[in-house]
Short mmCIF file of C-alpha atoms in Angstrom, two decimals:
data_model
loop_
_atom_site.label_atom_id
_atom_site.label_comp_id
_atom_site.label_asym_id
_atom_site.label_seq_id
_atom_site.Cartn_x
_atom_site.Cartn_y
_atom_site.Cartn_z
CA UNK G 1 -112.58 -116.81 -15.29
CA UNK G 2 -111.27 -115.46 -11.92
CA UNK G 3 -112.56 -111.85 -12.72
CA UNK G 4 -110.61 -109.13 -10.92
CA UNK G 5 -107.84 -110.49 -8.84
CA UNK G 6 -105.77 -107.97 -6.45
CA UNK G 7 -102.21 -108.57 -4.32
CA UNK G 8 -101.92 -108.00 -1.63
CA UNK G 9 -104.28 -108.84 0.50
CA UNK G 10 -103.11 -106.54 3.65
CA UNK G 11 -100.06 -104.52 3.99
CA UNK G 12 -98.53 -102.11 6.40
CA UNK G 13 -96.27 -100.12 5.31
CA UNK G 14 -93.97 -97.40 7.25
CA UNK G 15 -94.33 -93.84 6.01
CA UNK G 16 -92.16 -92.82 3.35
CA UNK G 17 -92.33 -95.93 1.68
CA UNK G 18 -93.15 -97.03 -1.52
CA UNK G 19 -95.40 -99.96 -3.23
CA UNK G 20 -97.39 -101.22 -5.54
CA UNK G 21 -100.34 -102.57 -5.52
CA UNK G 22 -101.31 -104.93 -8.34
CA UNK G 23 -104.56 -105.83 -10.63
CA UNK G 24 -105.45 -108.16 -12.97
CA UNK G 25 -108.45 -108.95 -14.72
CA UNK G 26 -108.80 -112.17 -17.16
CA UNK G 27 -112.09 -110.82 -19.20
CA UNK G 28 -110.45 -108.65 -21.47
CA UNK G 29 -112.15 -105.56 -20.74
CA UNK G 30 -110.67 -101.99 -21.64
CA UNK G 31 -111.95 -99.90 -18.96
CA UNK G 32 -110.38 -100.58 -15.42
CA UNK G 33 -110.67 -98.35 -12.59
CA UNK G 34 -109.00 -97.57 -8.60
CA UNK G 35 -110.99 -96.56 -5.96
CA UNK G 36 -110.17 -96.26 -2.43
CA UNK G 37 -113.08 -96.70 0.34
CA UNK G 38 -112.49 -94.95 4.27
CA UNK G 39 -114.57 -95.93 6.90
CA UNK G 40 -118.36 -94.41 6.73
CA UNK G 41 -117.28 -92.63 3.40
CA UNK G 42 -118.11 -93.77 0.07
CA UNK G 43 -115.41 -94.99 -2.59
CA UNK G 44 -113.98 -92.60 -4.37
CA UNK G 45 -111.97 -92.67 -7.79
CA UNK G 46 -108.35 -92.35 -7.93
CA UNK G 47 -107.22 -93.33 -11.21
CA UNK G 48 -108.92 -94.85 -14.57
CA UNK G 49 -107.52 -96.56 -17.99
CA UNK G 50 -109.46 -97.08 -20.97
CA UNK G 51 -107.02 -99.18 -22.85
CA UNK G 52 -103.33 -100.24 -22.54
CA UNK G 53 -101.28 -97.13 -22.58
CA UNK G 54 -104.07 -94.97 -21.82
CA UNK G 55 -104.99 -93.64 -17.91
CA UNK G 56 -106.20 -90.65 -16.28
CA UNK G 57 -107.27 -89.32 -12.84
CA UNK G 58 -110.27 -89.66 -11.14
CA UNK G 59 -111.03 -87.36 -8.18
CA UNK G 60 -108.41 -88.17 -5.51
CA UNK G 61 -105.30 -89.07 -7.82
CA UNK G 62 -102.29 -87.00 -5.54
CA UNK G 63 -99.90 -89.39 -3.79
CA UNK G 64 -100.49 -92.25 -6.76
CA UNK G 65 -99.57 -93.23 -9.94
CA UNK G 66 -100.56 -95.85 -12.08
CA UNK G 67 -100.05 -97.43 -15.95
CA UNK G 68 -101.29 -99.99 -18.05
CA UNK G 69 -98.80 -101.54 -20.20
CA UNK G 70 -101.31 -104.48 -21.07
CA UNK G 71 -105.09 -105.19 -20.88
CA UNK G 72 -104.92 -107.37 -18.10
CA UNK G 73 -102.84 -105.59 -15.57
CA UNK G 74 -103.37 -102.06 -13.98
CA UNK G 75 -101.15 -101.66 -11.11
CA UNK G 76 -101.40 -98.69 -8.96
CA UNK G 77 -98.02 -97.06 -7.28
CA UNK G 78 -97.85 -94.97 -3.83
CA UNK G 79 -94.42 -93.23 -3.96
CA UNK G 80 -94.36 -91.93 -0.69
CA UNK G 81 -96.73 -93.76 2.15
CA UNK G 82 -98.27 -90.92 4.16
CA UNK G 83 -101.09 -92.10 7.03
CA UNK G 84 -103.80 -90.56 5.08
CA UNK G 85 -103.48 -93.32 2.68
CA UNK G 86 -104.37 -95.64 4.72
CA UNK G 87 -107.48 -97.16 2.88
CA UNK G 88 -108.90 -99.99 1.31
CA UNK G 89 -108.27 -100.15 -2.36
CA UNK G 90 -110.52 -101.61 -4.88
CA UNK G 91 -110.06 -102.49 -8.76
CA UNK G 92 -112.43 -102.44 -11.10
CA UNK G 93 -113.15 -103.33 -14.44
CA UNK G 94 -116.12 -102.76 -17.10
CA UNK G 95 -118.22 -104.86 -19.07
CA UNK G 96 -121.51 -103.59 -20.62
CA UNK G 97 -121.10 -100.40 -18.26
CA UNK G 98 -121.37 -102.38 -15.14
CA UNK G 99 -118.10 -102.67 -13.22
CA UNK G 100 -117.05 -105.00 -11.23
CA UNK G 101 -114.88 -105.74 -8.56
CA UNK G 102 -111.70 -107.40 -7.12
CA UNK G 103 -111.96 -108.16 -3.11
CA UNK G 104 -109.69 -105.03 -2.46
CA UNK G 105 -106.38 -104.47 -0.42
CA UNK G 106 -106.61 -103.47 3.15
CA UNK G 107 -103.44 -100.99 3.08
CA UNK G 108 -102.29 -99.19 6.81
CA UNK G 109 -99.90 -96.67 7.02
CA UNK G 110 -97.63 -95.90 10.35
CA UNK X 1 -122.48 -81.02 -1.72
CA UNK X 2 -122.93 -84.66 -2.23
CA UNK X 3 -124.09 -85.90 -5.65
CA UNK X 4 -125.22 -89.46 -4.07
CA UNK X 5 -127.05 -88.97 -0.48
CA UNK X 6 -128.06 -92.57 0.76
CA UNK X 7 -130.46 -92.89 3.73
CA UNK X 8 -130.99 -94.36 6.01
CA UNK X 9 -127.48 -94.72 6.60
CA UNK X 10 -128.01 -98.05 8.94
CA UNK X 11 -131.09 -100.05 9.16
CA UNK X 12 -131.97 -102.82 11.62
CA UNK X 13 -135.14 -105.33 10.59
CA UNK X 14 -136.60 -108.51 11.88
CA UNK X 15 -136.61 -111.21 9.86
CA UNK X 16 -139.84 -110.81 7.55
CA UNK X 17 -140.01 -107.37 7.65
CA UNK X 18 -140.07 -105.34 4.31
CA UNK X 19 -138.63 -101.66 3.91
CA UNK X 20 -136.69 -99.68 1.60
CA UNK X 21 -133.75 -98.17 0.91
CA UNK X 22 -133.47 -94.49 -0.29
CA UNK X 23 -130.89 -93.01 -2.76
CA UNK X 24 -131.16 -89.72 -4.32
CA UNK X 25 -128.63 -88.19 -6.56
CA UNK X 26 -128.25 -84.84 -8.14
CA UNK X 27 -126.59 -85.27 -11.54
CA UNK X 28 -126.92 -83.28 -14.87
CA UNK X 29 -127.46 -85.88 -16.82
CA UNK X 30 -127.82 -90.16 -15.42
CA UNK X 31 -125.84 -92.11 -17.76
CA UNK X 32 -126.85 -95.04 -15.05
CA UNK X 33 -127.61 -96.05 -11.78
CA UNK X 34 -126.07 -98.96 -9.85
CA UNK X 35 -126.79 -100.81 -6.61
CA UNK X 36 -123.77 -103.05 -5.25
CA UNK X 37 -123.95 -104.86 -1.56
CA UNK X 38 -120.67 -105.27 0.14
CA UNK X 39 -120.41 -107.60 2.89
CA UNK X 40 -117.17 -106.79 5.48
CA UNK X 41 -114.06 -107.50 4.11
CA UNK X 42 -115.02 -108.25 0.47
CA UNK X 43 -115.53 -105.70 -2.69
CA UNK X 44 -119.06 -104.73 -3.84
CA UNK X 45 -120.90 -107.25 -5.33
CA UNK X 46 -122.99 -106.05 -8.23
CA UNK X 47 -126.74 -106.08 -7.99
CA UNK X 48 -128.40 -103.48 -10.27
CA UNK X 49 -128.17 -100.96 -13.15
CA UNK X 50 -131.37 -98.58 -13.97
CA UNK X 51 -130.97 -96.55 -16.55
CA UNK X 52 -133.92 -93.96 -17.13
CA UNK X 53 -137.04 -93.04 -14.81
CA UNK X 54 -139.61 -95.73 -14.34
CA UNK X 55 -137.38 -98.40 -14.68
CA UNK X 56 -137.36 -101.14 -12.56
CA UNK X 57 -135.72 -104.28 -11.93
CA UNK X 58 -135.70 -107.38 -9.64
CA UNK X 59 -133.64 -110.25 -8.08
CA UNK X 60 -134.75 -112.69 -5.40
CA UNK X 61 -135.83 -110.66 -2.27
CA UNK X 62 -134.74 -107.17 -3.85
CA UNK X 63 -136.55 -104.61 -6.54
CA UNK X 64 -134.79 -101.82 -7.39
CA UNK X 65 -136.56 -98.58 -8.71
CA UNK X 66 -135.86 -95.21 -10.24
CA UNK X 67 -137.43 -91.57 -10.20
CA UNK X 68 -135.68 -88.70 -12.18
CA UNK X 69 -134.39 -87.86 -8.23
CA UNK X 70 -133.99 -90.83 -6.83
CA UNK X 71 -133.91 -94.93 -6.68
CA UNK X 72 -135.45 -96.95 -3.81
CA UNK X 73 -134.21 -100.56 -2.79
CA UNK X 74 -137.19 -102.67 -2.05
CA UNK X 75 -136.40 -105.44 0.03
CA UNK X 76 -139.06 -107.31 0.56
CA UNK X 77 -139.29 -110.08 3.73
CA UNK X 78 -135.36 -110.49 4.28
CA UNK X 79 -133.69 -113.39 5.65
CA UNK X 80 -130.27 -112.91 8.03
CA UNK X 81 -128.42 -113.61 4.85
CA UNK X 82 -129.47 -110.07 3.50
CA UNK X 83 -127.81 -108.38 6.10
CA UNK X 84 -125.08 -106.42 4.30
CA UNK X 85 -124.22 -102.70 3.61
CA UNK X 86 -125.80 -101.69 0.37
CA UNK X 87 -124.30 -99.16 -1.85
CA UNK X 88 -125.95 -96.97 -4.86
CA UNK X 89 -123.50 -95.01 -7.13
CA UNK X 90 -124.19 -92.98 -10.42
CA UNK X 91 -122.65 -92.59 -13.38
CA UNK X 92 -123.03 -89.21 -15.05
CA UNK X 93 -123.57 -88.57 -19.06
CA UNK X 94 -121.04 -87.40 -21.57
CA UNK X 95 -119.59 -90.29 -23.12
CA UNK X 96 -116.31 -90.58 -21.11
CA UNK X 97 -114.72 -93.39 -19.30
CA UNK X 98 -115.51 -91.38 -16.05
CA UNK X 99 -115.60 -93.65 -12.99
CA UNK X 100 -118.75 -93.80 -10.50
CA UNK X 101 -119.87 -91.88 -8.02
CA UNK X 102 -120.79 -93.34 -4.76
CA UNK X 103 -122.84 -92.59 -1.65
CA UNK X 104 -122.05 -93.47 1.71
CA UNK X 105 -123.91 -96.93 1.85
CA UNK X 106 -126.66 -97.71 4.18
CA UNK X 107 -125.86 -100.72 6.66
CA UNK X 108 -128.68 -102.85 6.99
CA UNK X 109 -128.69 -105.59 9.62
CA UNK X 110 -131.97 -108.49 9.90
CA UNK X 111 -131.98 -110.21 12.48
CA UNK X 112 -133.38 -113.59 12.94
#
């Protein structure tokens, strides 16, 4: 199993623009989560799905969008880059109420 | 007001040297508590769960612990390779899907 994969890696985008990030996880679990970590702040929950077809927001869901058309993927959307998105994003995923974690995307903003 | 308060927030050690970790939380009700280290550029790496007070658990050089208030990361003589930022996050009781709350990490260098 590769766990909780996420593309890309690093991207900078120019404001105003759009993108998606993607996750995929090959364990078959239900619940999958975004979270977005700034420096010297703790992560903080932007969107969550419990099952394909099924997501809601977490506590910092403006600027985002996300959906879940199967199990494995959950892809989150920025429509419109501002700087204050500039993060790092992390996916998650649940099994046995411990989550775990893809190696996140380093996302800057200018 | 923060739900998760982690302290101290960085923490330098020599090699050997044993200290802890603080994390208190203020939460109706604790579904769970979780310990994670991240090291730089990578997502956090799963250590942890505690689940009611009195509770502990242990891996290698680490022992976690949990008070109705608050857990405490044990580490106990650490090696360079322990030298990570260490995160504690909460999950709150109710049943939902809800997603974890986090605290701020505490940064803890040992040096050799």
């Amino acid at each position: 199993n590769a766990g909780v994969t996420q593309t890309p890696k690093f991207r900078i985008l120019k404001i105003g623009q759009s993108m998606t990030l993607q996750c995929t996880q090959d364990m078959n679990h239900n619940y999958m989560y975004w979270y977005r970590q700034d420096p010297g702040m703790g992560l903080k929950l932007i969107y969550y799905s419990v099952g394909a077809g099924i997501t809601d927001k977490g506590e910092v869901p403006n600027g985002y969008n996300v959906s879940r058309s199967t199990t494995e993927d959950f892809p989150l959307r920025l429509e419109l880059a501002a700087p204050s998105q500039t993060s790092v994003y992390f996916c998650a995923s649940t099994s046995q109420e411990t989550q775990y974690f893809g190696p996140g995307t380093r996302l800057l903003v200018l | 007001e923060d739900q998760v308060t982690q302290s101290p927030e960085a923490l330098r050690l020599q090699e050997g040297e044993s200290s802890s970790l603080n994390c208190s939380y203020t939460v109706s009700g604790l579904r769970g508590l979780f310990w994670y280290r991240q090291d730089p550029g990578k997502g956090p790496e799963f250590l942890f769960t505690l689940y009611s007070a009195g509770e502990e658990k242990e891996k290698e050089r680490l022992k976690a612990t949990l008070t109705k208030k608050e857990s405490f990361l044990h580490i106990t003589a650490p090696k360079p390779e322990d030298s990570a930022t260490y995160l504690c996050a909460v999950q709150e009781s109710g049943g939902g899907a809800d997603g974890l709350t986090f605290g701020k990490g505490t940064h803890l260098i040992i040096q050799p």
